[in-house]
Short mmCIF file of C-alpha atoms and ligand atoms in Angstrom, two decimals:
data_model
loop_
_atom_site.label_atom_id
_atom_site.label_comp_id
_atom_site.label_asym_id
_atom_site.label_seq_id
_atom_site.Cartn_x
_atom_site.Cartn_y
_atom_site.Cartn_z
CA MET A 1 -20.35 35.83 -17.30
CA THR A 2 -16.64 35.77 -16.79
CA THR A 3 -15.29 33.07 -14.50
CA PRO A 4 -12.02 33.03 -12.47
CA THR A 5 -10.35 30.68 -15.00
CA LYS A 6 -11.19 33.11 -17.82
CA LEU A 7 -10.31 36.15 -15.74
CA PHE A 8 -6.85 34.78 -14.88
CA GLY A 9 -6.23 33.65 -18.46
CA ILE A 10 -5.80 29.88 -18.05
CA PRO A 11 -5.15 28.42 -21.55
CA GLU A 12 -8.15 27.01 -23.45
CA SER A 13 -9.09 23.43 -22.57
CA PHE A 14 -8.73 20.82 -25.33
CA SER A 15 -9.61 17.58 -23.51
CA GLU A 16 -12.93 15.92 -22.77
CA HIS A 17 -12.55 16.17 -18.99
CA GLY A 18 -10.89 19.64 -19.05
CA GLY A 19 -14.17 21.46 -18.42
CA GLN A 20 -14.62 19.59 -15.11
CA VAL A 21 -11.16 20.66 -13.96
CA ASP A 22 -11.93 24.29 -14.88
CA LEU A 23 -15.24 24.07 -13.02
CA MET A 24 -13.41 22.81 -9.92
CA ILE A 25 -10.88 25.66 -10.16
CA ASP A 26 -13.78 28.13 -10.45
CA VAL A 27 -15.67 26.65 -7.50
CA VAL A 28 -12.54 26.74 -5.31
CA HIS A 29 -12.01 30.41 -6.26
CA TYR A 30 -15.64 31.27 -5.37
CA PHE A 31 -15.19 29.47 -2.03
CA MET A 32 -11.97 31.36 -1.33
CA PHE A 33 -13.61 34.65 -2.28
CA ALA A 34 -16.52 33.96 0.11
CA LEU A 35 -14.00 33.12 2.87
CA PHE A 36 -12.06 36.31 2.12
CA ILE A 37 -15.23 38.42 2.43
CA GLY A 38 -16.23 36.61 5.65
CA TRP A 39 -12.84 37.04 7.31
CA THR A 40 -12.61 40.68 6.23
CA ILE A 41 -16.02 41.42 7.82
CA PHE A 42 -14.92 39.57 10.99
CA PHE A 43 -11.68 41.60 11.05
CA PHE A 44 -13.55 44.93 10.96
CA ILE A 45 -16.09 43.74 13.57
CA CYS A 46 -13.14 42.93 15.88
CA LEU A 47 -11.47 46.27 15.18
CA PHE A 48 -14.71 48.07 16.09
CA LYS A 49 -15.86 45.93 19.01
CA PHE A 50 -12.51 45.72 20.79
CA ARG A 51 -11.45 49.32 20.19
CA LYS A 52 -9.51 50.98 22.97
CA SER A 53 -12.12 53.62 23.85
CA ASN A 54 -14.71 50.91 24.51
CA ASN A 55 -12.40 48.56 26.42
CA LYS A 56 -10.51 50.53 29.04
CA LYS A 57 -9.26 47.44 30.85
CA ALA A 58 -7.71 44.35 29.26
CA SER A 59 -9.52 41.09 29.94
CA TYR A 60 -7.25 38.34 31.25
CA HIS A 61 -9.90 35.63 30.99
CA GLY A 62 -10.66 35.83 27.29
CA VAL A 63 -13.66 33.98 25.89
CA THR A 64 -15.47 31.83 28.43
CA ASN A 65 -18.19 30.24 26.27
CA HIS A 66 -17.74 27.22 23.95
CA VAL A 67 -18.79 28.83 20.66
CA SER A 68 -15.30 28.49 19.14
CA THR A 69 -15.12 24.77 20.01
CA HIS A 70 -18.48 24.19 18.33
CA LEU A 71 -17.38 26.20 15.30
CA GLU A 72 -14.21 24.12 15.00
CA ILE A 73 -16.19 20.88 15.15
CA GLY A 74 -18.49 22.33 12.47
CA VAL A 75 -15.49 23.07 10.22
CA VAL A 76 -14.17 19.52 10.66
CA ILE A 77 -17.61 18.12 9.70
CA ILE A 78 -17.84 20.35 6.59
CA GLU A 79 -14.34 19.30 5.49
CA ALA A 80 -15.15 15.63 6.04
CA VAL A 81 -18.29 16.05 3.88
CA LEU A 82 -16.23 17.76 1.15
CA LEU A 83 -13.66 14.96 1.17
CA LEU A 84 -16.00 11.96 1.51
CA GLY A 85 -18.93 13.39 -0.45
CA LEU A 86 -17.15 15.25 -3.25
CA ALA A 87 -13.44 14.55 -3.70
CA LEU A 88 -13.41 10.78 -3.21
CA PRO A 89 -16.45 10.09 -5.49
CA LEU A 90 -14.82 12.25 -8.20
CA TRP A 91 -11.59 10.28 -7.84
CA LYS A 92 -13.56 7.02 -7.98
CA GLU A 93 -15.32 8.11 -11.18
CA ARG A 94 -11.96 8.91 -12.78
CA THR A 95 -10.32 5.60 -11.78
CA ASP A 96 -13.41 3.48 -12.59
CA LYS A 97 -13.54 5.01 -16.06
CA PHE A 98 -9.99 3.79 -16.74
CA ASP A 99 -11.31 0.26 -17.42
CA GLU A 100 -13.88 1.69 -19.84
CA VAL A 101 -11.15 3.64 -21.65
CA GLN A 102 -9.00 0.52 -21.96
CA ALA A 103 -11.87 -1.07 -23.93
CA GLN A 104 -12.26 1.93 -26.30
CA ASP A 105 -9.22 1.17 -28.49
CA PRO A 106 -7.06 3.94 -27.01
CA VAL A 107 -3.77 5.14 -28.48
CA ARG A 108 -0.92 4.03 -26.25
CA ALA A 109 2.51 5.51 -25.85
CA ARG A 110 5.24 5.54 -23.25
CA VAL A 111 6.66 8.91 -22.24
CA ILE A 112 10.30 8.88 -21.15
CA GLY A 113 11.49 12.01 -19.38
CA TYR A 114 15.16 12.83 -19.03
CA GLN A 115 17.35 15.85 -18.30
CA PHE A 116 16.08 17.85 -20.20
CA ALA A 117 13.57 16.62 -22.80
CA TRP A 118 10.87 14.04 -23.53
CA ASN A 119 11.06 10.92 -25.67
CA TYR A 120 8.03 8.89 -26.83
CA HIS A 121 7.82 5.15 -27.40
CA TYR A 122 4.94 3.84 -29.55
CA PRO A 123 4.05 0.11 -29.74
CA GLY A 124 4.04 0.04 -33.58
CA ALA A 125 1.60 -1.68 -35.97
CA ASP A 126 1.18 -4.81 -33.82
CA GLY A 127 -0.07 -2.69 -30.92
CA LYS A 128 2.32 -4.45 -28.53
CA PHE A 129 5.21 -2.82 -26.72
CA GLY A 130 8.46 -4.76 -26.76
CA ARG A 131 9.68 -6.10 -23.43
CA ILE A 132 11.13 -3.30 -21.32
CA ASP A 133 14.41 -4.01 -19.56
CA ARG A 134 15.63 -0.99 -17.68
CA ARG A 135 19.10 -2.51 -17.28
CA LEU A 136 19.56 -2.00 -21.03
CA VAL A 137 19.59 1.78 -20.63
CA ALA A 138 22.26 3.02 -23.07
CA ASN A 139 21.68 6.77 -22.91
CA VAL A 140 19.29 9.29 -21.37
CA GLY A 141 15.69 8.98 -22.54
CA ASP A 142 16.28 5.41 -23.71
CA PRO A 143 12.98 3.46 -23.90
CA CYS A 144 15.01 0.31 -22.96
CA ILE A 145 13.33 -2.07 -25.45
CA ASP A 146 14.73 -5.62 -25.38
CA PRO A 147 16.08 -6.16 -28.96
CA ASN A 148 15.44 -9.91 -28.66
CA ASP A 149 11.67 -9.52 -28.21
CA PRO A 150 9.92 -9.65 -31.64
CA ASN A 151 7.03 -7.57 -30.21
CA GLY A 152 9.43 -4.64 -30.03
CA TRP A 153 10.80 -4.82 -33.55
CA ASP A 154 8.15 -2.51 -35.01
CA ASP A 155 8.17 -0.19 -31.97
CA TYR A 156 9.27 3.32 -32.83
CA THR A 157 10.29 6.40 -30.91
CA SER A 158 9.59 10.06 -31.56
CA SER A 159 10.65 13.35 -30.00
CA VAL A 160 7.20 14.80 -30.76
CA LEU A 161 3.98 13.44 -29.26
CA LYS A 162 1.41 12.89 -31.99
CA LEU A 163 -2.13 11.84 -31.11
CA PRO A 164 -5.31 11.45 -33.16
CA VAL A 165 -8.26 13.68 -32.27
CA ASP A 166 -11.42 12.29 -30.58
CA ARG A 167 -9.75 9.09 -29.44
CA PRO A 168 -8.65 8.39 -25.86
CA ALA A 169 -4.91 8.29 -25.24
CA ILE A 170 -3.21 6.33 -22.46
CA LEU A 171 0.30 7.57 -21.78
CA SER A 172 2.66 5.69 -19.46
CA ILE A 173 5.03 8.12 -17.84
CA THR A 174 8.56 7.22 -16.75
CA SER A 175 12.06 8.71 -16.44
CA THR A 176 15.62 7.52 -16.93
CA ASP A 177 17.25 9.84 -14.40
CA VAL A 178 15.51 12.02 -11.80
CA ILE A 179 11.86 12.75 -10.98
CA HIS A 180 10.18 14.95 -13.61
CA ASN A 181 6.54 15.85 -14.09
CA TYR A 182 4.85 15.41 -17.44
CA SER A 183 2.40 18.24 -17.80
CA ILE A 184 0.02 19.14 -20.65
CA VAL A 185 -1.79 22.25 -19.50
CA PRO A 186 -4.32 22.52 -22.41
CA MET A 187 -5.31 18.88 -21.69
CA ARG A 188 -5.59 19.67 -17.95
CA ILE A 189 -3.46 16.70 -16.97
CA GLN A 190 -0.09 15.98 -15.39
CA GLN A 191 1.76 13.07 -13.82
CA ASP A 192 5.10 12.63 -12.07
CA ALA A 193 7.73 10.79 -14.11
CA MET A 194 9.61 8.46 -11.77
CA PRO A 195 12.68 6.39 -12.62
CA GLY A 196 11.82 2.67 -12.55
CA LYS A 197 8.06 3.14 -12.83
CA ASP A 198 5.61 3.38 -15.72
CA ILE A 199 2.62 5.35 -14.43
CA PRO A 200 -0.44 5.64 -16.71
CA MET A 201 -2.51 8.75 -17.32
CA TRP A 202 -5.35 9.15 -19.80
CA PHE A 203 -7.33 11.86 -21.55
CA LYS A 204 -9.24 12.45 -24.79
CA PRO A 205 -8.22 15.37 -27.02
CA ILE A 206 -11.36 16.86 -28.59
CA LYS A 207 -9.85 19.38 -31.03
CA LYS A 208 -6.93 19.40 -33.45
CA MET A 209 -4.15 21.54 -32.04
CA GLU A 210 -0.45 21.95 -31.42
CA THR A 211 1.00 22.84 -28.05
CA PHE A 212 3.97 22.56 -25.72
CA VAL A 213 4.29 19.94 -23.02
CA VAL A 214 6.33 21.08 -20.05
CA CYS A 215 8.05 19.68 -17.00
CA GLY A 216 6.19 20.50 -13.78
CA GLN A 217 8.83 19.37 -11.29
CA LEU A 218 12.08 21.18 -10.49
CA CYS A 219 14.60 18.68 -11.87
CA GLY A 220 17.89 20.46 -12.46
CA GLU A 221 19.42 23.50 -14.14
CA GLY A 222 17.65 22.84 -17.46
CA HIS A 223 14.17 22.41 -15.91
CA ALA A 224 12.78 25.62 -17.41
CA ASN A 225 13.76 24.50 -20.92
CA MET A 226 12.36 21.00 -20.57
CA SER A 227 9.51 21.41 -23.01
CA GLY A 228 8.41 19.41 -26.03
CA VAL A 229 5.91 19.62 -28.85
CA MET A 230 2.58 17.84 -28.93
CA GLU A 231 0.30 17.62 -31.98
CA VAL A 232 -3.31 16.49 -32.12
CA ILE A 233 -4.03 15.52 -35.72
CA SER A 234 -6.74 13.71 -37.71
CA GLN A 235 -6.98 9.91 -37.40
CA SER A 236 -6.01 9.41 -41.06
CA LYS A 237 -2.92 11.65 -40.75
CA PHE A 238 -1.94 9.83 -37.56
CA ASP A 239 -2.38 6.38 -39.15
CA LYS A 240 -0.21 7.38 -42.10
CA TRP A 241 2.55 8.69 -39.84
CA ALA A 242 2.38 5.70 -37.47
CA GLU A 243 2.45 3.22 -40.34
CA GLY A 244 5.54 4.83 -41.91
CA GLN A 245 7.40 4.99 -38.59
CA SER A 246 6.54 1.41 -37.70
CA LYS A 247 7.59 0.07 -41.11
CA GLU A 248 10.93 1.88 -40.97
CA SER A 249 11.60 0.55 -37.49
CA LEU A 250 10.72 -3.02 -38.46
CA GLU A 251 13.09 -2.94 -41.45
CA LYS A 252 15.91 -1.60 -39.28
CA SER A 253 15.30 -4.24 -36.59
CA LYS A 254 15.24 -7.04 -39.17
CA ALA A 255 18.50 -5.82 -40.67
CA ALA A 256 20.05 -5.68 -37.20
CA GLN A 257 18.84 -9.24 -36.48
CA LYS A 258 20.42 -10.43 -39.72
CA THR A 259 23.73 -8.82 -38.78
CA VAL A 260 23.63 -10.49 -35.37
CA ALA A 261 22.81 -13.87 -36.98
CA SER A 262 25.69 -13.60 -39.47
CA LEU A 263 28.26 -12.90 -36.76
CU1 LIG B 301 12.23 17.80 -15.78
CU2 LIG B 301 11.79 19.76 -14.57
#
């Protein structure tokens, strides 16, 4: 059976939780369709019941019973049940799981948005990000790593997001200028990128793929072109790439330290 998400051509889902998001989109569409049918029937009942030939004289009193008040209370109760019984438990499940994901050896990266592209900051072979000092910002998209913190010496940056398949990823989203929105549609996830804040989001890619990440927040004249490339690759390919990048970065940092020391 075709579903609204398939009918309207939403891109294929590639993350573990993506199916749940699609299910929610489908359910909301079915609800809206039921409401549309209900209101349309009500509209035609009104057209027929209150037609001119049947109602010679206008009524100045309107409805005198309390049916509409009761209906409104009913709607408030249904909405409270939806919020307290459905939306909040789903949110709780998602946030509770974050601790679990932290324990599953996730890949971590910082995402730095700027007008008009994305930069990625990986913690390197030691798995530790260097100290972040936002006052060190030298240019747009700068990850602002403190050069004096040894934890940051093997950190590396990339203009492409690479992630291994079947392993959770925790991305910390930030910005060096205005508010952007980091959005990966095939992963069914997005998060605002705010200057001065690192906000985490997590997901688990379940298939190898390559896609675009886009900006989901109007952020200036280049907003529409603010896209980047994301690749989900095998763990071994990822390890090889990460190792090479980290090594190169460490050598450069050590050389820079030597220069500073000799001055
Ligand atoms: Cu950045 Cu729109």
